[in-house]
Coordinates of C-alpha atoms in Angstrom, one line a residue:
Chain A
X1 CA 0.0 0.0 0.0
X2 CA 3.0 2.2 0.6
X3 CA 4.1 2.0 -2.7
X4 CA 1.7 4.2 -4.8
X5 CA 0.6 6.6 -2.3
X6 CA 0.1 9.0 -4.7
X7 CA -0.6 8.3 -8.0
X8 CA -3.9 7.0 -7.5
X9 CA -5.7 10.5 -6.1
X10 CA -3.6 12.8 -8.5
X11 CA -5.2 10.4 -11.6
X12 CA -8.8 10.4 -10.5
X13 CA -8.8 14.2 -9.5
X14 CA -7.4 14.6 -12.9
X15 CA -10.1 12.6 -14.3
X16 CA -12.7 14.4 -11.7
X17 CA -11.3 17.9 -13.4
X18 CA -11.6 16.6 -17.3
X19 CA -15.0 15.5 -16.1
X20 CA -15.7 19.3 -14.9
X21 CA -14.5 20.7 -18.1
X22 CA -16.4 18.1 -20.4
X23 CA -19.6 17.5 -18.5
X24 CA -21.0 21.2 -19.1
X25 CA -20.2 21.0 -23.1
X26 CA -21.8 17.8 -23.1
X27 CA -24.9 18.7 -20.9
X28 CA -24.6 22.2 -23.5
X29 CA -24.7 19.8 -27.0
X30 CA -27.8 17.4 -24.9
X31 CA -29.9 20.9 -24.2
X32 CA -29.2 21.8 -28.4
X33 CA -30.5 18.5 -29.5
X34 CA -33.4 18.3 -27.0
X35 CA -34.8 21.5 -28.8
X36 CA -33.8 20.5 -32.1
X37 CA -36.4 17.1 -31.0
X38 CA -33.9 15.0 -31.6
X39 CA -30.8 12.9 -29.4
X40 CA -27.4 13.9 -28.7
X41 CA -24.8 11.0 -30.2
X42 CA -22.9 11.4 -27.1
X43 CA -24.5 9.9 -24.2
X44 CA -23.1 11.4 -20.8
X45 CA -23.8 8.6 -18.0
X46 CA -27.4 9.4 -16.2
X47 CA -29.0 8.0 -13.4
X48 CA -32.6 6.8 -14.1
X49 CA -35.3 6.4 -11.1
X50 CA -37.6 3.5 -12.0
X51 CA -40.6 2.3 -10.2
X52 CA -44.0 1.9 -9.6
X53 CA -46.3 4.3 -9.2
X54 CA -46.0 5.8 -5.7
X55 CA -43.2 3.6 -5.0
X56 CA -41.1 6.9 -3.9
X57 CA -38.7 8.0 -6.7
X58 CA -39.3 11.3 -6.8
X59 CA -38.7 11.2 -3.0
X60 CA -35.7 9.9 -3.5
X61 CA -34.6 12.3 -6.0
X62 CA -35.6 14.8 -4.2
X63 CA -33.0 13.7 -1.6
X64 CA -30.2 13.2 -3.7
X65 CA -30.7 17.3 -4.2
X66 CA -31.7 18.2 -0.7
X67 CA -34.7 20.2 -1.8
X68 CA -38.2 19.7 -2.3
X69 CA -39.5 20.9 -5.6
X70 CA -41.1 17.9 -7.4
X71 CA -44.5 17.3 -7.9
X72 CA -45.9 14.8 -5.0
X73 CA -48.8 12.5 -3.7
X74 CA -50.5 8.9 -3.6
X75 CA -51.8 9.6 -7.3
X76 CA -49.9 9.7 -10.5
X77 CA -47.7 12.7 -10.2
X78 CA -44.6 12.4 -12.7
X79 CA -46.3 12.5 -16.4
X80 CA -43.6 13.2 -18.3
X81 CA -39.4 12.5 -17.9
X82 CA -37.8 15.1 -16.1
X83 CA -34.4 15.5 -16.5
X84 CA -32.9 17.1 -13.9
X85 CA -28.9 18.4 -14.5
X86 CA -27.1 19.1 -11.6
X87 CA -24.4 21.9 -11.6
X88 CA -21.7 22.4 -8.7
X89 CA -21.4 26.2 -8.4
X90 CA -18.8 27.8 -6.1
X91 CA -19.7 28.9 -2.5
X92 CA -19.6 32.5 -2.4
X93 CA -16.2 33.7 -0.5
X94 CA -19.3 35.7 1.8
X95 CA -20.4 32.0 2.9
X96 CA -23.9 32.3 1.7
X97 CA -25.2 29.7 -1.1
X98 CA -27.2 30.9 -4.5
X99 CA -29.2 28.1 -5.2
X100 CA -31.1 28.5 -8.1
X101 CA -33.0 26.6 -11.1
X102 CA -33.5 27.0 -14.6
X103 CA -35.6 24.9 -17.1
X104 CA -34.7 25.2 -20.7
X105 CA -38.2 25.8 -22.1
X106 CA -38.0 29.5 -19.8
X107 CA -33.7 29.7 -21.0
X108 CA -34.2 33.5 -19.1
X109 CA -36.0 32.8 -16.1
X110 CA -33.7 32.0 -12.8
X111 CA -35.9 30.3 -10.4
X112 CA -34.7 30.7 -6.4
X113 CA -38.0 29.6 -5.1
X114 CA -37.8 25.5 -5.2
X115 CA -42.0 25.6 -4.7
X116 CA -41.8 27.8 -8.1
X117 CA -39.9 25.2 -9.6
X118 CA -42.8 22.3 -8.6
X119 CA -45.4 24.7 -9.8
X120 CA -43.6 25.0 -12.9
X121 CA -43.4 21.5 -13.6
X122 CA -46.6 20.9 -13.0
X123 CA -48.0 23.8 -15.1
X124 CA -45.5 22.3 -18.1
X125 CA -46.7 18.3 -17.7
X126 CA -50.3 19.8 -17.8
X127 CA -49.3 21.9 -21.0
X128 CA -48.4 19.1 -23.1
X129 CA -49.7 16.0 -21.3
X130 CA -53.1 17.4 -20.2
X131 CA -54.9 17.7 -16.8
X132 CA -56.5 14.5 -16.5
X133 CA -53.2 12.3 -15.9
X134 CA -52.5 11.6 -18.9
X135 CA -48.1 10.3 -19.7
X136 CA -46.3 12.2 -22.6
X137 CA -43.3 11.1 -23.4
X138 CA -41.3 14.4 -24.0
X139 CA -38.8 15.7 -21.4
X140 CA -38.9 18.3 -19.0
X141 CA -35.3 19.6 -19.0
X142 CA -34.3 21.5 -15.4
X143 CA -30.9 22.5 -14.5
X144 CA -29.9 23.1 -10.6
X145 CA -27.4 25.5 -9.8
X146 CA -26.0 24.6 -6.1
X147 CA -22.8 24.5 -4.2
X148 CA -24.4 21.5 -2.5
X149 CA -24.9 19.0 -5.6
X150 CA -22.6 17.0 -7.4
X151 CA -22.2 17.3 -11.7
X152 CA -24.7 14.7 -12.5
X153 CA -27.5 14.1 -14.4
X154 CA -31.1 12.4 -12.9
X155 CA -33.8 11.1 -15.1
X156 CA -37.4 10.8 -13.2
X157 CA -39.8 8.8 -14.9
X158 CA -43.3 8.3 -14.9
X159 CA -44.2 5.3 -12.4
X160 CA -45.2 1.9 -13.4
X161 CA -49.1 1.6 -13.5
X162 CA -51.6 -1.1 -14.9
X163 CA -55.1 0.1 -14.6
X164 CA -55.9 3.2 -17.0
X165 CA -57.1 5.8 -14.8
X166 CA -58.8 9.6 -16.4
X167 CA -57.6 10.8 -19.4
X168 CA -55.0 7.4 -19.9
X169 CA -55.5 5.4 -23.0
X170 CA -56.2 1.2 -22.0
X171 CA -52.1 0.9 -23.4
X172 CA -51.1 2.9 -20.4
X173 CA -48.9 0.0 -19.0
X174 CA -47.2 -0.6 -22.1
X175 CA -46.7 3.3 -23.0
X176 CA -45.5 3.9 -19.9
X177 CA -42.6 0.6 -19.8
X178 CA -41.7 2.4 -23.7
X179 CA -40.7 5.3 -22.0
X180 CA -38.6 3.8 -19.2
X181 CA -36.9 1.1 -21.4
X182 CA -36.0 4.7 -23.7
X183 CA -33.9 5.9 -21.1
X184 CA -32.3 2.8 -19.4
X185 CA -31.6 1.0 -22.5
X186 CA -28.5 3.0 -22.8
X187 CA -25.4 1.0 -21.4
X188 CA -24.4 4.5 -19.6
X189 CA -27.3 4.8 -17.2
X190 CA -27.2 3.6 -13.8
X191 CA -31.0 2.7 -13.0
X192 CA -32.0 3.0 -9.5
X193 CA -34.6 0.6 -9.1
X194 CA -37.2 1.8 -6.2
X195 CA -39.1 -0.4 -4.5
X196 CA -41.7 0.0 -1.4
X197 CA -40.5 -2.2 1.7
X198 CA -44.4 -2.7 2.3
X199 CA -44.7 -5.3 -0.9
X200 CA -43.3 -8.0 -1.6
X201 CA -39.6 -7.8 -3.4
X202 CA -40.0 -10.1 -5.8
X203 CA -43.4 -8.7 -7.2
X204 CA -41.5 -5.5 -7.8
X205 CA -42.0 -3.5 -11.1
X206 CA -38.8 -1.5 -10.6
X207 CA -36.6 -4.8 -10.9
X208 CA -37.9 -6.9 -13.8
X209 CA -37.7 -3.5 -16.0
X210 CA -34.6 -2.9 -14.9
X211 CA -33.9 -6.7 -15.1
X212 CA -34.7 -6.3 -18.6
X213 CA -32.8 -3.7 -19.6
X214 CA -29.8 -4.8 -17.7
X215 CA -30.4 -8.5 -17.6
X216 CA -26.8 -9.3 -15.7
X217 CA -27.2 -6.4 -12.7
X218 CA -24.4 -4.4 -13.4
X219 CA -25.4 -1.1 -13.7
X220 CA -29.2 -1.7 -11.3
X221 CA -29.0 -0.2 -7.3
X222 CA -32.0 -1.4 -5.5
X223 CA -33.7 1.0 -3.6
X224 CA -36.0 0.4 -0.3
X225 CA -38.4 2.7 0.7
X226 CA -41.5 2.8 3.0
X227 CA -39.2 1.2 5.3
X228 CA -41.0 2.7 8.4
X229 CA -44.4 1.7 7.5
X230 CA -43.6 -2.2 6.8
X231 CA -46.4 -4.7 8.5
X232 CA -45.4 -5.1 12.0
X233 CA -43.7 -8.4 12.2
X234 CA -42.0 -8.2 9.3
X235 CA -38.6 -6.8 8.4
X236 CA -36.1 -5.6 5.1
X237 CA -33.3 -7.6 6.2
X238 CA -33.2 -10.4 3.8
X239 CA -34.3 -7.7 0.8
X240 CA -31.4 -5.4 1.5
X241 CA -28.7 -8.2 2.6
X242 CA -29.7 -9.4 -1.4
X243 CA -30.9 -12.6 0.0
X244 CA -34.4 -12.2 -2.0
X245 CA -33.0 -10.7 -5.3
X246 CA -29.6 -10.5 -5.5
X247 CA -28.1 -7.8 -7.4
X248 CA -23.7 -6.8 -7.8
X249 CA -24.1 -3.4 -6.9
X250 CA -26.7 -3.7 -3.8
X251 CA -29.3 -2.4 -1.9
X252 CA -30.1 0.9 0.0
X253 CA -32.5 1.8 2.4
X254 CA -34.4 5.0 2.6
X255 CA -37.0 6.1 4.8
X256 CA -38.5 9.7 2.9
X257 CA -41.0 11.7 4.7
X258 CA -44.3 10.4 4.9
X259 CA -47.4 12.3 3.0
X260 CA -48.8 13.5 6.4
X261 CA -45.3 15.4 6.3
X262 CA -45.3 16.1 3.0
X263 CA -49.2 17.6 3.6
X264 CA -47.9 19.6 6.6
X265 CA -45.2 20.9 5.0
X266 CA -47.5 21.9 1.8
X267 CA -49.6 24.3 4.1
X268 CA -46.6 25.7 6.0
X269 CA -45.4 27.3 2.8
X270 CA -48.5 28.4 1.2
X271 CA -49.1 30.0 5.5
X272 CA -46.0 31.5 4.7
X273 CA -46.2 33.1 1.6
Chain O
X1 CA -94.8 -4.4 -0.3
X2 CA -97.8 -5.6 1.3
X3 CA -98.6 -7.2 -1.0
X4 CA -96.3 -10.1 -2.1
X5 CA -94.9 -10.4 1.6
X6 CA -94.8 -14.7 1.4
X7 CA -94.2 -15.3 -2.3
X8 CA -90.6 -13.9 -2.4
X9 CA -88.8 -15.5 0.6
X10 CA -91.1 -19.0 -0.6
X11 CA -89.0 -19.2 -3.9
X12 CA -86.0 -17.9 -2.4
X13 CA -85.8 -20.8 0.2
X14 CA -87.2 -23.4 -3.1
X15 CA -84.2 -22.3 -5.0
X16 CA -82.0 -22.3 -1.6
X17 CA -83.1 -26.3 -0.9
X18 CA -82.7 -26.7 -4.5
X19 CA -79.3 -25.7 -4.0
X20 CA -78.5 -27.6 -1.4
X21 CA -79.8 -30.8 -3.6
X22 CA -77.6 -29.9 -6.3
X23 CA -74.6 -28.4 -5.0
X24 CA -73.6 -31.5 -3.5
X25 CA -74.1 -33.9 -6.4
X26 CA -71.9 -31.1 -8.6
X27 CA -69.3 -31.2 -6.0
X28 CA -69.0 -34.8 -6.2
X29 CA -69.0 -34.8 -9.9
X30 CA -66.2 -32.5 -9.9
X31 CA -64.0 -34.3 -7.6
X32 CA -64.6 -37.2 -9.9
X33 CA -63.4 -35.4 -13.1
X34 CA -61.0 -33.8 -10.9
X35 CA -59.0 -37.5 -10.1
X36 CA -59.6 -38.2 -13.5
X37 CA -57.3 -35.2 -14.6
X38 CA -60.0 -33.7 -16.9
X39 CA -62.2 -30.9 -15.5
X40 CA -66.5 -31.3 -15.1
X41 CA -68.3 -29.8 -18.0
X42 CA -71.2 -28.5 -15.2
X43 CA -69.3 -25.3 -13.7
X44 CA -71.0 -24.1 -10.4
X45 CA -70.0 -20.9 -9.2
X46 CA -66.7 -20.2 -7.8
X47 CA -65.1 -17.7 -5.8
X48 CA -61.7 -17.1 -6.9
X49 CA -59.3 -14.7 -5.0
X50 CA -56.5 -13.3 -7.1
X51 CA -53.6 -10.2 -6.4
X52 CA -49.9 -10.4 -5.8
X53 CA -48.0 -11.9 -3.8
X54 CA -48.2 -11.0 -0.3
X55 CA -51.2 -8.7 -0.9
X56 CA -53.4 -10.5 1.7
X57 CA -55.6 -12.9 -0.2
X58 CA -55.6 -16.7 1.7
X59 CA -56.3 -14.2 4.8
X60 CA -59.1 -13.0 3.0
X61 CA -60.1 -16.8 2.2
X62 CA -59.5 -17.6 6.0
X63 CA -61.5 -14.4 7.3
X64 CA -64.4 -16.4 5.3
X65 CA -64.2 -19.3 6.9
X66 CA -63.3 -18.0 10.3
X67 CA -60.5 -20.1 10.8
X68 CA -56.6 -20.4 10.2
X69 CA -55.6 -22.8 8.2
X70 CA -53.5 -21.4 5.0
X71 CA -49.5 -21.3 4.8
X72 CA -49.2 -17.7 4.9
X73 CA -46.1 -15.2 5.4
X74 CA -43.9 -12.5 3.5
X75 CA -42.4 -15.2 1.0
X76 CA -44.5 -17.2 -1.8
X77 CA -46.9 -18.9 0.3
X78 CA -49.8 -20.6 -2.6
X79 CA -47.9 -22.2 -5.0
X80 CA -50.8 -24.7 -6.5
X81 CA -54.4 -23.6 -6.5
X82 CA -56.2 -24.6 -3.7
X83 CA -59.7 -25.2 -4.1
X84 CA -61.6 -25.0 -1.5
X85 CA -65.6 -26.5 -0.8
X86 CA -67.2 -24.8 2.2
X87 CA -70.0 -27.9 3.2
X88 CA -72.6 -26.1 5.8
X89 CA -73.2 -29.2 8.2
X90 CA -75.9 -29.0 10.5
X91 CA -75.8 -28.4 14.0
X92 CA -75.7 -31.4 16.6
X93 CA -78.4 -31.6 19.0
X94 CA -76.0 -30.6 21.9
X95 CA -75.2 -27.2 20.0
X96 CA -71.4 -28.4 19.9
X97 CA -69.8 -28.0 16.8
X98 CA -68.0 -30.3 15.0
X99 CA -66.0 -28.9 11.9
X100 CA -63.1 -30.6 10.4
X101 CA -61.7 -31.0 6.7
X102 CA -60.9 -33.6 3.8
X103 CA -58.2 -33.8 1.1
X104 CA -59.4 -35.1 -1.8
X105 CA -55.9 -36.9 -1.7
X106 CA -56.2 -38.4 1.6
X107 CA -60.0 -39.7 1.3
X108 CA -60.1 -41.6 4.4
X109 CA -58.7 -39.2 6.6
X110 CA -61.0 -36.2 8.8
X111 CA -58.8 -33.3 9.9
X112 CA -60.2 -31.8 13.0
X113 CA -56.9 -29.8 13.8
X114 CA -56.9 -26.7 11.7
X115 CA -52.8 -26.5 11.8
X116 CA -52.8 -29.7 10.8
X117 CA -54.3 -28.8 7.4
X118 CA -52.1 -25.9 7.3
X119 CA -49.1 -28.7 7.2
X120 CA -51.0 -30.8 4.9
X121 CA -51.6 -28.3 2.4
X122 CA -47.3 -27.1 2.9
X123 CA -46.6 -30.6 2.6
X124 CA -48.7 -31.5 -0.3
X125 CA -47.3 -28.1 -2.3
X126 CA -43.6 -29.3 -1.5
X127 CA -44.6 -32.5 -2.8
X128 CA -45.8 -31.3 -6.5
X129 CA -44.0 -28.0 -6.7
X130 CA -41.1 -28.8 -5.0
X131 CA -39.8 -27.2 -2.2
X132 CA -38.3 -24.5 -3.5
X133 CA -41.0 -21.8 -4.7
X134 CA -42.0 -23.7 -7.7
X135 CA -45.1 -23.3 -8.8
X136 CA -47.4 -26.0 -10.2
X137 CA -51.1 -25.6 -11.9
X138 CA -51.9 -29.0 -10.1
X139 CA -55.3 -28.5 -7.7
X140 CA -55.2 -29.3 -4.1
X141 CA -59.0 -29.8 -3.6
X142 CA -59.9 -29.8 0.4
X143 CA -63.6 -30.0 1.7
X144 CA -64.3 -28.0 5.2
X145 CA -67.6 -29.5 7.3
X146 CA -69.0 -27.5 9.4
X147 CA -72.5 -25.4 10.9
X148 CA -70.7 -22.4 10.5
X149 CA -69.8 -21.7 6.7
X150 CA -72.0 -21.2 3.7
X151 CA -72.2 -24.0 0.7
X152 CA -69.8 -22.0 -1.6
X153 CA -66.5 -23.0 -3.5
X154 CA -63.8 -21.1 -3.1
X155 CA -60.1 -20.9 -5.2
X156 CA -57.2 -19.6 -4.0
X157 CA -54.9 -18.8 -6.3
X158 CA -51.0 -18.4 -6.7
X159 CA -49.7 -14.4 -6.3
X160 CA -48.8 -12.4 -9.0
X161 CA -45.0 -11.9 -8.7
X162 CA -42.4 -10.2 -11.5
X163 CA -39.0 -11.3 -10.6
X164 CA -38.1 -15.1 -10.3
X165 CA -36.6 -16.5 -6.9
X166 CA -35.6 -20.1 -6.2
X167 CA -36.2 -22.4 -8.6
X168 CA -38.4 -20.3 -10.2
X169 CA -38.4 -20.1 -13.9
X170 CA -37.6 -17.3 -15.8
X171 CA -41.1 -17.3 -17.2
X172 CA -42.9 -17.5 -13.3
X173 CA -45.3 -14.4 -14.5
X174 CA -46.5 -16.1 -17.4
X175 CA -47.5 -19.0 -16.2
X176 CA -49.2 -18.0 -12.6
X177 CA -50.8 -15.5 -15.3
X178 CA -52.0 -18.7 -16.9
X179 CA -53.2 -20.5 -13.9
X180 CA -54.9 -17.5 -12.9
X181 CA -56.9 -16.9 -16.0
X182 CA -57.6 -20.8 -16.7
X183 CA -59.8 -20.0 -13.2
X184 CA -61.4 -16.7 -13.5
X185 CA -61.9 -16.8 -17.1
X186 CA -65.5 -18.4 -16.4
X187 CA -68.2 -16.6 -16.1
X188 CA -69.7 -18.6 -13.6
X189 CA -66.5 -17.3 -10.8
X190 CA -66.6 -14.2 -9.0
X191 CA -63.4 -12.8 -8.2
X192 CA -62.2 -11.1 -5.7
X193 CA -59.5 -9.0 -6.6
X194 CA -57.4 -8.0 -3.2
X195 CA -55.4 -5.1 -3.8
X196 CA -53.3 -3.5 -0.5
X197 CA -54.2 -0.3 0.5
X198 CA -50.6 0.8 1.2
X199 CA -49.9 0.6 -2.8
X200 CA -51.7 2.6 -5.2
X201 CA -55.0 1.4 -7.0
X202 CA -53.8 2.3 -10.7
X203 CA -50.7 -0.2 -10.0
X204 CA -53.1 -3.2 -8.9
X205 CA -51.8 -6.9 -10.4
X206 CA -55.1 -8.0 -8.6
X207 CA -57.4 -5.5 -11.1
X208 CA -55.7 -5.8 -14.2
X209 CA -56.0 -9.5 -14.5
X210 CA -59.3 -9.3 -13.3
X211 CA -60.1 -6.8 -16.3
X212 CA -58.8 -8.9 -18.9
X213 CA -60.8 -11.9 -17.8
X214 CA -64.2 -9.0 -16.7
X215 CA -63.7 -6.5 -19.2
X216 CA -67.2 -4.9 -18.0
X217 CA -66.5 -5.7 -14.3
X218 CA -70.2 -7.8 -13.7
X219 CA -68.1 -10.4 -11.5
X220 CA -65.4 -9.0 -9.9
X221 CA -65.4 -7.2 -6.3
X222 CA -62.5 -5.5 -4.9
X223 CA -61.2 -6.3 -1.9
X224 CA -59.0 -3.6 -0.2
X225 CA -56.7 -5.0 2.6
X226 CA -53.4 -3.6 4.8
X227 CA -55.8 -0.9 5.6
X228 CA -54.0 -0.6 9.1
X229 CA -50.7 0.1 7.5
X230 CA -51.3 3.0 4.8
X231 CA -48.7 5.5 5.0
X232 CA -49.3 8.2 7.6
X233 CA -51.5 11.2 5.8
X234 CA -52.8 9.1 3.3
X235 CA -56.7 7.7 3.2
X236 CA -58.7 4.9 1.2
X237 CA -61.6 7.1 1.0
X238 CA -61.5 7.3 -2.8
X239 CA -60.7 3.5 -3.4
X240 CA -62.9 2.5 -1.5
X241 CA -65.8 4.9 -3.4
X242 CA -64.8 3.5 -6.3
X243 CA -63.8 6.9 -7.5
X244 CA -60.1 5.9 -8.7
X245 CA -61.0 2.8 -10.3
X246 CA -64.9 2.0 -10.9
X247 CA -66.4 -1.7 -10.3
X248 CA -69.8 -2.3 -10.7
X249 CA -69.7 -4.9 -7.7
X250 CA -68.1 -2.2 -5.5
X251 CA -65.1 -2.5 -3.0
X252 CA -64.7 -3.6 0.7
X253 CA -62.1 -2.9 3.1
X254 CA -60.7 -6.0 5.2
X255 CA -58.0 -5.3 8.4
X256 CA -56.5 -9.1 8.4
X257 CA -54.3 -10.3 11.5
X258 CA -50.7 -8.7 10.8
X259 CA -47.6 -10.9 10.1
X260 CA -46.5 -10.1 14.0
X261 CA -50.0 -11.8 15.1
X262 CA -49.9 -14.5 13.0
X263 CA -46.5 -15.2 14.3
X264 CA -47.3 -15.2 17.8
X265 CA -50.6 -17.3 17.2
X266 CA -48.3 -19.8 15.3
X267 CA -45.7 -19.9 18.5
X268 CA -48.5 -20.2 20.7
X269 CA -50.1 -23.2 18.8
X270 CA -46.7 -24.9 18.7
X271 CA -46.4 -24.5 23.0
X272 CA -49.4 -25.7 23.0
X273 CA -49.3 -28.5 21.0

């Protein structure tokens, strides 16, 4: 171990700063193409959130940003793909953060409020999918500015569902797997595959998609939620020790706030505003 | 409704005797074609319960009898179809009750001991499917005697799981799929589609195969369990209105025993054995 002390940090921080320098241009070229209605050739690794509906990906996106702005609740809520590019800024020498976001069909608009943001999303899945939750399958595009994020790109998708429900066409299901399979198709996507402690593991949606996109597990996270509201008398341990399903990279275990938080927290900022 | 106040219950109890005449003779047809390998050309009505795994359904089976008797847990539990004929016997003189059961693969022998069907019907699984979370389309058929039940059939039916475990094939949806439909296909069978309140109605296994088979929903009741375990904040009001998904039939709410009481009423049944 003594013989290499160095090398090894000096070549990933080099790789870490190429990855600074390229990861903008490339997230630059994606944002051209996505208006053009077309893909960029060069795929930048993303990290999907797959699930069924209410299964708690957005949750769990939400936490990988630390901020609350995505659309939330027990009914379909995610309509269209939103892809959500995360920019480290620098902390201001001051000390205080500028957090901000910006979506690429409003290129002028800086948005500081993260409950704007949500409102915005909302208003643009209604614009083109429709009130009545109906899917579309054309992105959302949202860029985060924050000293508190890493440079990476999140994909959340609409959740699994199997009964058509308002404006959905009887296809639903099969639209819906279409534009999952879309995004983690791609050898460069890391799927996190979310599914609720409460039901059983190996009735999960989030793992056979992702099982058949990436059918030997090497680029599929499992991810357990609802951990707190299991039955009582039963426990995760065998799900996250891989015991049920095993998969190379693992399981983690989340426990997001639950909707009476989410509710509480809802009428809190319209009180405040 | 003066009028007609004898006429209606008259008939009603004709066609109830009537019943009780023919339902018998049926039943013992069946179990002839049934050891025969081939299935009766008469159908009598059938109850079949069907959702995914670990939604709740033999508890649902066992809250109609009013007694435990089904492997159950967090794991695959039903593995062949059970089938299950509810004989109403009358009461003895003394008022005690005497209710016990019969495999249709162990003709000679009465169960009186409840857990001792439970082992029977685990043992009898293992012995077709394997003990190793096969699944096999291969009927047990048990008969329960007793003053207490109605004369109904009832099927329960393997869960609905995505991901293969064991010795599962790779193929394990498609053919419990298959088993399930070869059951509520019928029109004669009602189904009760059991769907766990702490997962959202759109994403119910338990509904969408019970569509394909009831396009128009005439047969099929939904049967909302886990109420006791919904996430904090969140409410079955509108399942159970029938406002998320409509069923002609309507929906009812079940609280079954949790996997913590069945555990404890399994270790006292075991001291006190």
């Amino acid at each position: 171990m003594a013989e290499e002390p160095v090398s090894a940090p000096q070549s990933s921080s080099a790789a870490a700063s190429l990855g600074h320098s390229v990861i903008p241009i490339v997230n630059k070229l994606q944002d051209i193409f996505a208006q053009l209605g077309s893909t960029s050739i060069i795929e930048l690794p993303q990290v999907a959130v797959v699930g069924s509906q209410s299964s708690g990906k957005s949750s769990v996106l939400e936490a990988l940003v630390g901020r609350d702005f995505l659309p939330r609740g027990s009914d379909i809520c995610t309509r269209r793909p939103l892809v959500l590019q995360l920019v480290q800024t620098k902390r201001k020498p001051d000390g205080t953060e500028d957090e901000y976001g910006e979506f690429l069909h409003l290129p002028k608009k800086k948005f500081y409020d993260f409950a704007e943001i949500r409102r915005e999303i909302q208003t643009e899945t209604d614009r083109e999918a429709g009130g009545n939750k109906g899917v579309s399958d054309k992105q959302i595009r949202l860029k985060i500015y924050s000293p508190n994020v890493l440079d990476i790109t999140l994909v959340d998708l609409p959740g699994i569902t199997k009964v058509p429900v308002g404006d959905q066409p009887s296809d639903i299901e099969a639209r819906i797997r279409t534009i999952i399979l879309s995004y983690i198709k791609h050898p460069s996507c890391l799927i996190l595959a979310v599914t609720p402690a409460n039901a059983d593991l190996a009735n999960s949606d989030a793992l056979q998609i992702a099982g058949t996109a990436d059918p030997d597990g090497y680029r599929t996270i499992g991810v357990i939620t609802k951990l707190d509201i299991m039955d009582r008398g039963t426990d995760a341990r065998n799900f996250l020790l891989g015991k049920v399903i095993p998969l190379r990279l693992g399981y983690v275990g989340v426990v997001n706030r639950s909707q009476e938080l989410h509710t509480e927290a809802d009428v809190l900022d319209r009180i405040l505003r």
